[in-house]
CSV table of C-alpha atoms in Angstrom, one decimal:
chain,number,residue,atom,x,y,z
E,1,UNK,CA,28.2,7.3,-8.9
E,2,UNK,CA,26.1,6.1,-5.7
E,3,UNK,CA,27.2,2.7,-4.7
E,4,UNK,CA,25.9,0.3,-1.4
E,5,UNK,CA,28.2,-2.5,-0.8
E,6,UNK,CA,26.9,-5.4,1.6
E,7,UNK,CA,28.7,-8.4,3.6
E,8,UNK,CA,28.3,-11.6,1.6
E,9,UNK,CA,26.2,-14.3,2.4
E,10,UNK,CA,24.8,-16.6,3.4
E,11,UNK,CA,24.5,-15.5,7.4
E,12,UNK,CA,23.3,-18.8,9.1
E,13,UNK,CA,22.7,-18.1,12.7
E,14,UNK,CA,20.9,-20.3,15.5
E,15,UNK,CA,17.8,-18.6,16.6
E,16,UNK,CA,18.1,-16.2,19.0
E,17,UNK,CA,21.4,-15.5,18.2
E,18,UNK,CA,22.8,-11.7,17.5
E,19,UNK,CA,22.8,-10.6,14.1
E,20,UNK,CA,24.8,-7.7,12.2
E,21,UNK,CA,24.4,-7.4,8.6
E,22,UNK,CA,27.1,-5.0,7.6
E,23,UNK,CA,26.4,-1.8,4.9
E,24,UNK,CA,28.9,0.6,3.5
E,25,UNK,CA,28.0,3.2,1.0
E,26,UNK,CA,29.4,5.9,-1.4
E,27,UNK,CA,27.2,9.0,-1.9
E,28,UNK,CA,28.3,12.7,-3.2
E,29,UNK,CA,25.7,14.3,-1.0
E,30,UNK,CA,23.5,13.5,2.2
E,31,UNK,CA,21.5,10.4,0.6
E,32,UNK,CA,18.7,8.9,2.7
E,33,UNK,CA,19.6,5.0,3.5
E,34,UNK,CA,16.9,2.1,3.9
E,35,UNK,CA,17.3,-1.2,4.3
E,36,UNK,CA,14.1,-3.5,2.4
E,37,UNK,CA,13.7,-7.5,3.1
E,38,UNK,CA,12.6,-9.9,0.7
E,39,UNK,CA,10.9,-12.8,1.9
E,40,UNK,CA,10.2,-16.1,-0.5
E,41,UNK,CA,8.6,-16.0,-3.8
E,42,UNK,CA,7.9,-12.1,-2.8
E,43,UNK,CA,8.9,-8.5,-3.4
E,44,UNK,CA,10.6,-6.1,-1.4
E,45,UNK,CA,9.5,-4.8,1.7
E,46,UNK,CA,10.5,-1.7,3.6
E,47,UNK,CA,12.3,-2.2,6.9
E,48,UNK,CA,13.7,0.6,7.8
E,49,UNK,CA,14.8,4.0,6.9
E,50,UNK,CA,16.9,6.8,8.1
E,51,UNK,CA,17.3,9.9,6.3
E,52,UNK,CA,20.3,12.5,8.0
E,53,UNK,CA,23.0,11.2,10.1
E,54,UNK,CA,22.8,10.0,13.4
E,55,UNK,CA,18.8,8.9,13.0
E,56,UNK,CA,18.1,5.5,14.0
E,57,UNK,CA,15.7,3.4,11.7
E,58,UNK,CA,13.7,0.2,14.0
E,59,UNK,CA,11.1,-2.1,12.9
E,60,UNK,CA,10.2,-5.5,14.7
E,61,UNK,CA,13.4,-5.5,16.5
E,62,UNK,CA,16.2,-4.8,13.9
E,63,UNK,CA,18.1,-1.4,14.1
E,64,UNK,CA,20.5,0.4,11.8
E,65,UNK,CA,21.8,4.0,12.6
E,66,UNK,CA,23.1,6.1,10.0
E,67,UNK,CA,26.6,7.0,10.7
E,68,UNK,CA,28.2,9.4,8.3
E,69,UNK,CA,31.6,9.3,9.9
E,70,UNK,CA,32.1,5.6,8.6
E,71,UNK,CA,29.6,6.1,5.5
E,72,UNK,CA,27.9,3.1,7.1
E,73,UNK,CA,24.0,1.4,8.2
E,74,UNK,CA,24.7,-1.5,9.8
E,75,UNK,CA,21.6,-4.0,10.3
E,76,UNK,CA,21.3,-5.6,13.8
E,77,UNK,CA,19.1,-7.7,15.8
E,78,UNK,CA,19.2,-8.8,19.4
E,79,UNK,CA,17.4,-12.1,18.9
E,80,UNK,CA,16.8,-13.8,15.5
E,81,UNK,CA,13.8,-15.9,15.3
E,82,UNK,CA,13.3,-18.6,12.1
E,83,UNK,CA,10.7,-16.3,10.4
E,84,UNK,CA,13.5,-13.6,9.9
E,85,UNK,CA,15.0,-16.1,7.2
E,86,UNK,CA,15.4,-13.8,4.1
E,87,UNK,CA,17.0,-11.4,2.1
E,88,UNK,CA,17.9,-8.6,3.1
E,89,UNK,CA,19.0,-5.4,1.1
E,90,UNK,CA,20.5,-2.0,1.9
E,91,UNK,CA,19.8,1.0,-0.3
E,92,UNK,CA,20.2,4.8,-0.8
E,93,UNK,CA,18.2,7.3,-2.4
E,94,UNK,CA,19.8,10.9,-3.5
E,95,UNK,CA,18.6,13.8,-4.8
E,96,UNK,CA,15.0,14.3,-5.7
E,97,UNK,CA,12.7,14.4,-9.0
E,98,UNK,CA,14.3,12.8,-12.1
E,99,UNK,CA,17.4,12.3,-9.6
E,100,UNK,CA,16.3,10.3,-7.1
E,101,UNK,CA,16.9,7.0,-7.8
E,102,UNK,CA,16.9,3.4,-5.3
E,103,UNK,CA,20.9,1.8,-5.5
E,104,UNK,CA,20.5,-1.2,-4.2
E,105,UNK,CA,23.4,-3.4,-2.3
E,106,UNK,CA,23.5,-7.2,-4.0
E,107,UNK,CA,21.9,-8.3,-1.0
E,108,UNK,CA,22.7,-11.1,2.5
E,109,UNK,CA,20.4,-14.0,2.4
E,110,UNK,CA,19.9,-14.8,6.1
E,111,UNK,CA,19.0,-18.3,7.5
E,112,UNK,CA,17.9,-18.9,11.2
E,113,UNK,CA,17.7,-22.6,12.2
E,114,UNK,CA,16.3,-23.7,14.8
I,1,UNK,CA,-4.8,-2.0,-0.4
I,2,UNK,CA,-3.2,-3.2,-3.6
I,3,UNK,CA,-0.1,-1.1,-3.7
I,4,UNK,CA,2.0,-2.3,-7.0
I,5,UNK,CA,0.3,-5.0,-9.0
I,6,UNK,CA,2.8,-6.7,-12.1
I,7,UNK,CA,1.0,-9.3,-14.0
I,8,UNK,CA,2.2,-11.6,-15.3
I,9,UNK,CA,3.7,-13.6,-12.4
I,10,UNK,CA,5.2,-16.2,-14.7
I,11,UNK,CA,6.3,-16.1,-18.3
I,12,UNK,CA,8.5,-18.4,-20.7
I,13,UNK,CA,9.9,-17.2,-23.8
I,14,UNK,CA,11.3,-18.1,-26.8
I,15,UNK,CA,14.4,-16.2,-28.2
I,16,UNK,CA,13.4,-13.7,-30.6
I,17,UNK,CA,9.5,-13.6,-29.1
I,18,UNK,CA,8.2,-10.4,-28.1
I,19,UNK,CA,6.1,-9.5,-24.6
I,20,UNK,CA,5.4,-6.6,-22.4
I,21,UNK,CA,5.2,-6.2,-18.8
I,22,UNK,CA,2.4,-4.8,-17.0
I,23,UNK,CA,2.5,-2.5,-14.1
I,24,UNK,CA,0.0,-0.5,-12.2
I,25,UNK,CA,-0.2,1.5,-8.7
I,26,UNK,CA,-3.2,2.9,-6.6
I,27,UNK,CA,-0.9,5.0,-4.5
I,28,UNK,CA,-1.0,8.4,-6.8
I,29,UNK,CA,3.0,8.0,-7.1
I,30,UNK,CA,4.8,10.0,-9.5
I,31,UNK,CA,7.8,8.0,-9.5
I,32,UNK,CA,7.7,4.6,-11.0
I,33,UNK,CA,10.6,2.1,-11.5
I,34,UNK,CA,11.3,-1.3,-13.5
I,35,UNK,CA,14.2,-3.2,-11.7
I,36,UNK,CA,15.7,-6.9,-13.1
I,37,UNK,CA,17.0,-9.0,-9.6
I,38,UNK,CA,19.8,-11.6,-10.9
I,39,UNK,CA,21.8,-14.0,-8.1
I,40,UNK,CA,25.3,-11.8,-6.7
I,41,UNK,CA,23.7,-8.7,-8.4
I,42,UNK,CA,20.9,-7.2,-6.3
I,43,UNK,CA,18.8,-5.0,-8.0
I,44,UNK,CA,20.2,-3.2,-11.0
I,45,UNK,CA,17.6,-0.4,-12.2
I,46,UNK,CA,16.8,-0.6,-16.3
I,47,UNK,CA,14.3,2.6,-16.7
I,48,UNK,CA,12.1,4.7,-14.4
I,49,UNK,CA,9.7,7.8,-15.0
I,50,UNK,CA,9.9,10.5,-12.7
I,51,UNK,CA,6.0,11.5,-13.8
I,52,UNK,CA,3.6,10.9,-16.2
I,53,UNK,CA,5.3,11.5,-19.7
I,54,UNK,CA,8.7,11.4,-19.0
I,55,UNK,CA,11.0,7.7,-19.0
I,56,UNK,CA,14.8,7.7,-18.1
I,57,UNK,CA,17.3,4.6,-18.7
I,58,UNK,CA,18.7,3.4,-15.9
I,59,UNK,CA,21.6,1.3,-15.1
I,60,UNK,CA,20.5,-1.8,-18.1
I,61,UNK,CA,18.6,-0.5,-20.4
I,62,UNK,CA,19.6,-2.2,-23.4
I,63,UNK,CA,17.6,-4.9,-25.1
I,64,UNK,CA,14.0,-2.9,-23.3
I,65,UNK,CA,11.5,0.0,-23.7
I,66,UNK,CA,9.0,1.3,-21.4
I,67,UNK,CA,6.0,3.5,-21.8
I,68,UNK,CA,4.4,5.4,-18.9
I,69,UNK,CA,0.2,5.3,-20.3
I,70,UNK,CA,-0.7,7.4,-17.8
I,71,UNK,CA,-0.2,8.5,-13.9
I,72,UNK,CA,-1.0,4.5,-12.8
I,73,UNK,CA,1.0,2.7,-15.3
I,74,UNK,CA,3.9,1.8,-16.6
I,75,UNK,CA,5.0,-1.1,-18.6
I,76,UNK,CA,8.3,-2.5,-19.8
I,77,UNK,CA,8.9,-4.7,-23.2
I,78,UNK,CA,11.0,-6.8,-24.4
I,79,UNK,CA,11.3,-6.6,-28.3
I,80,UNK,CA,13.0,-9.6,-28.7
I,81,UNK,CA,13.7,-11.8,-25.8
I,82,UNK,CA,17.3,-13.0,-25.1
I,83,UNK,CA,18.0,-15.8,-23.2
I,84,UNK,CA,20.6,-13.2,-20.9
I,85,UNK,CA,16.9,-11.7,-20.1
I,86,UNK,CA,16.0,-14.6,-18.0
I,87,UNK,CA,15.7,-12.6,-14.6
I,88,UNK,CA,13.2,-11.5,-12.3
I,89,UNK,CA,11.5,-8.2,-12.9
I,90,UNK,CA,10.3,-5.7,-9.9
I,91,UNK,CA,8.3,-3.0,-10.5
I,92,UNK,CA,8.4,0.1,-7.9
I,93,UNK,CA,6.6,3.4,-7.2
I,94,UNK,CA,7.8,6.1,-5.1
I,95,UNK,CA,6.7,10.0,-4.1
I,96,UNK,CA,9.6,11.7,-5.6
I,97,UNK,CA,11.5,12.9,-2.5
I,98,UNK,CA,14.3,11.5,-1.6
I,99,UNK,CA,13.3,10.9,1.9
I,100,UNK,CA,10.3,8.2,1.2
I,101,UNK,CA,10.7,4.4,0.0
I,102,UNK,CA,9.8,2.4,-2.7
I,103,UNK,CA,6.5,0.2,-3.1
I,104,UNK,CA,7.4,-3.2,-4.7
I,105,UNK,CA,5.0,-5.3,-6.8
I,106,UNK,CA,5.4,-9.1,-5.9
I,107,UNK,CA,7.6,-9.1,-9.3
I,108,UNK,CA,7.5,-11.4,-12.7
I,109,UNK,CA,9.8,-14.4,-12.8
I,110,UNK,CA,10.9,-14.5,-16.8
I,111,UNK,CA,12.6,-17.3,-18.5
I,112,UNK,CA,13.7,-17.2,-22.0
I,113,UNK,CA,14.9,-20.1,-23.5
């Protein structure tokens, strides 16, 4: 079946530091990849999304490209501030209807100290 | 814009007690999930309901059921609370393409005991 595997954490990084999070995944088909952050005491929150190979999902500064080649979606930021502390989580969705279904990585809990 | 709402935020059980879940979205979503979040374990899926009247069990079913009341809601119960049921529970509601993401509630922290 669909699995996402993630880099464990914690990731503690100096603020405005480089960050990769690193995101494998095993799909039958073409699956649509996202990567959601959970801040504190909240839910999940889309970051980003890409949805064939070779698209590039950004939002507020972080970037992951789909790349089929290496079944991968690598999360990066140039320049990590403090409020990026969180969890973040990497995800596919296959199929659609009664298929399509969120897998979910286990998740890299990210602190940035000042 | 309230998206997913879950009440209750906070519960504590006794083993053996019964509850249920509540879970409602004003986005017109077909697709609506329950998820448990454990520490090292992500997000493991128990059921979901692809539309109104249908339910599916997901990755954890066991020890849960779920009913889908109508196009808006869709609550999970636990028959008889285990103290291995002490997680925290996201509910989600997606279009049902495979292309769109998921709309989390701000989830219910559970403890059994």
């Amino acid at each position: 079946g669909d699995s996402v595997t993630q880099m464990e954490g914690p990731v503690t990084l100096s603020e405005e530091a480089f960050l990769t999070i690193n995101c494998t995944y095993t799909a039958t088909g073409y699956p649509s990849l996202f990567w959601y952050v959970q801040y504190p005491g909240e839910g999940l929150q889309l970051l980003l999304k890409a949805t064939k190979a070779d698209d590039k999902g950004s939002n507020k500064g972080f970037e992951a490209t789909y790349r089929k080649e290496t079944t991968s979606f690598h999360l990066e930021k140039g320049s990590v501030q403090v409020s990026d502390s969180a969890v973040y989580f990497c995800a596919l969705r296959e199929g659609t209807g009664t298929a399509s279904k969120l897998t979910f990585g286990t998740g890299t809990r990210l602190q940035v100290t000042l | 814009n309230a998206g997913v709402t879950q009440t209750p935020k906070f519960q504590v059980l006794k083993t053996g007690q019964s509850m249920t879940l509540q879970c409602a979205q004003d986005m017109n979503h077909n697709s609506m999930y329950w998820y448990r979040q454990d520490p090292g374990m992500g997000l493991r899926l128990i059921y979901y309901s692809a539309s109104e009247g249908t339910t599916d069990k997901g990755e954890v079913p066991n020890g849960y059921n779920v009913s889908r009341l109508n196009k808006r809601e869709f609550s999970l119960r636990l028959e008889s609370a285990a103290p291995s049921q002490t997680s925290v529970y996201f509910c989600a509601s997606s279009l049902d393409t495979s292309n769109t993401e998921a709309f989390f509630g701000q989830g219910t922290r559970l403890t059994v005991v």
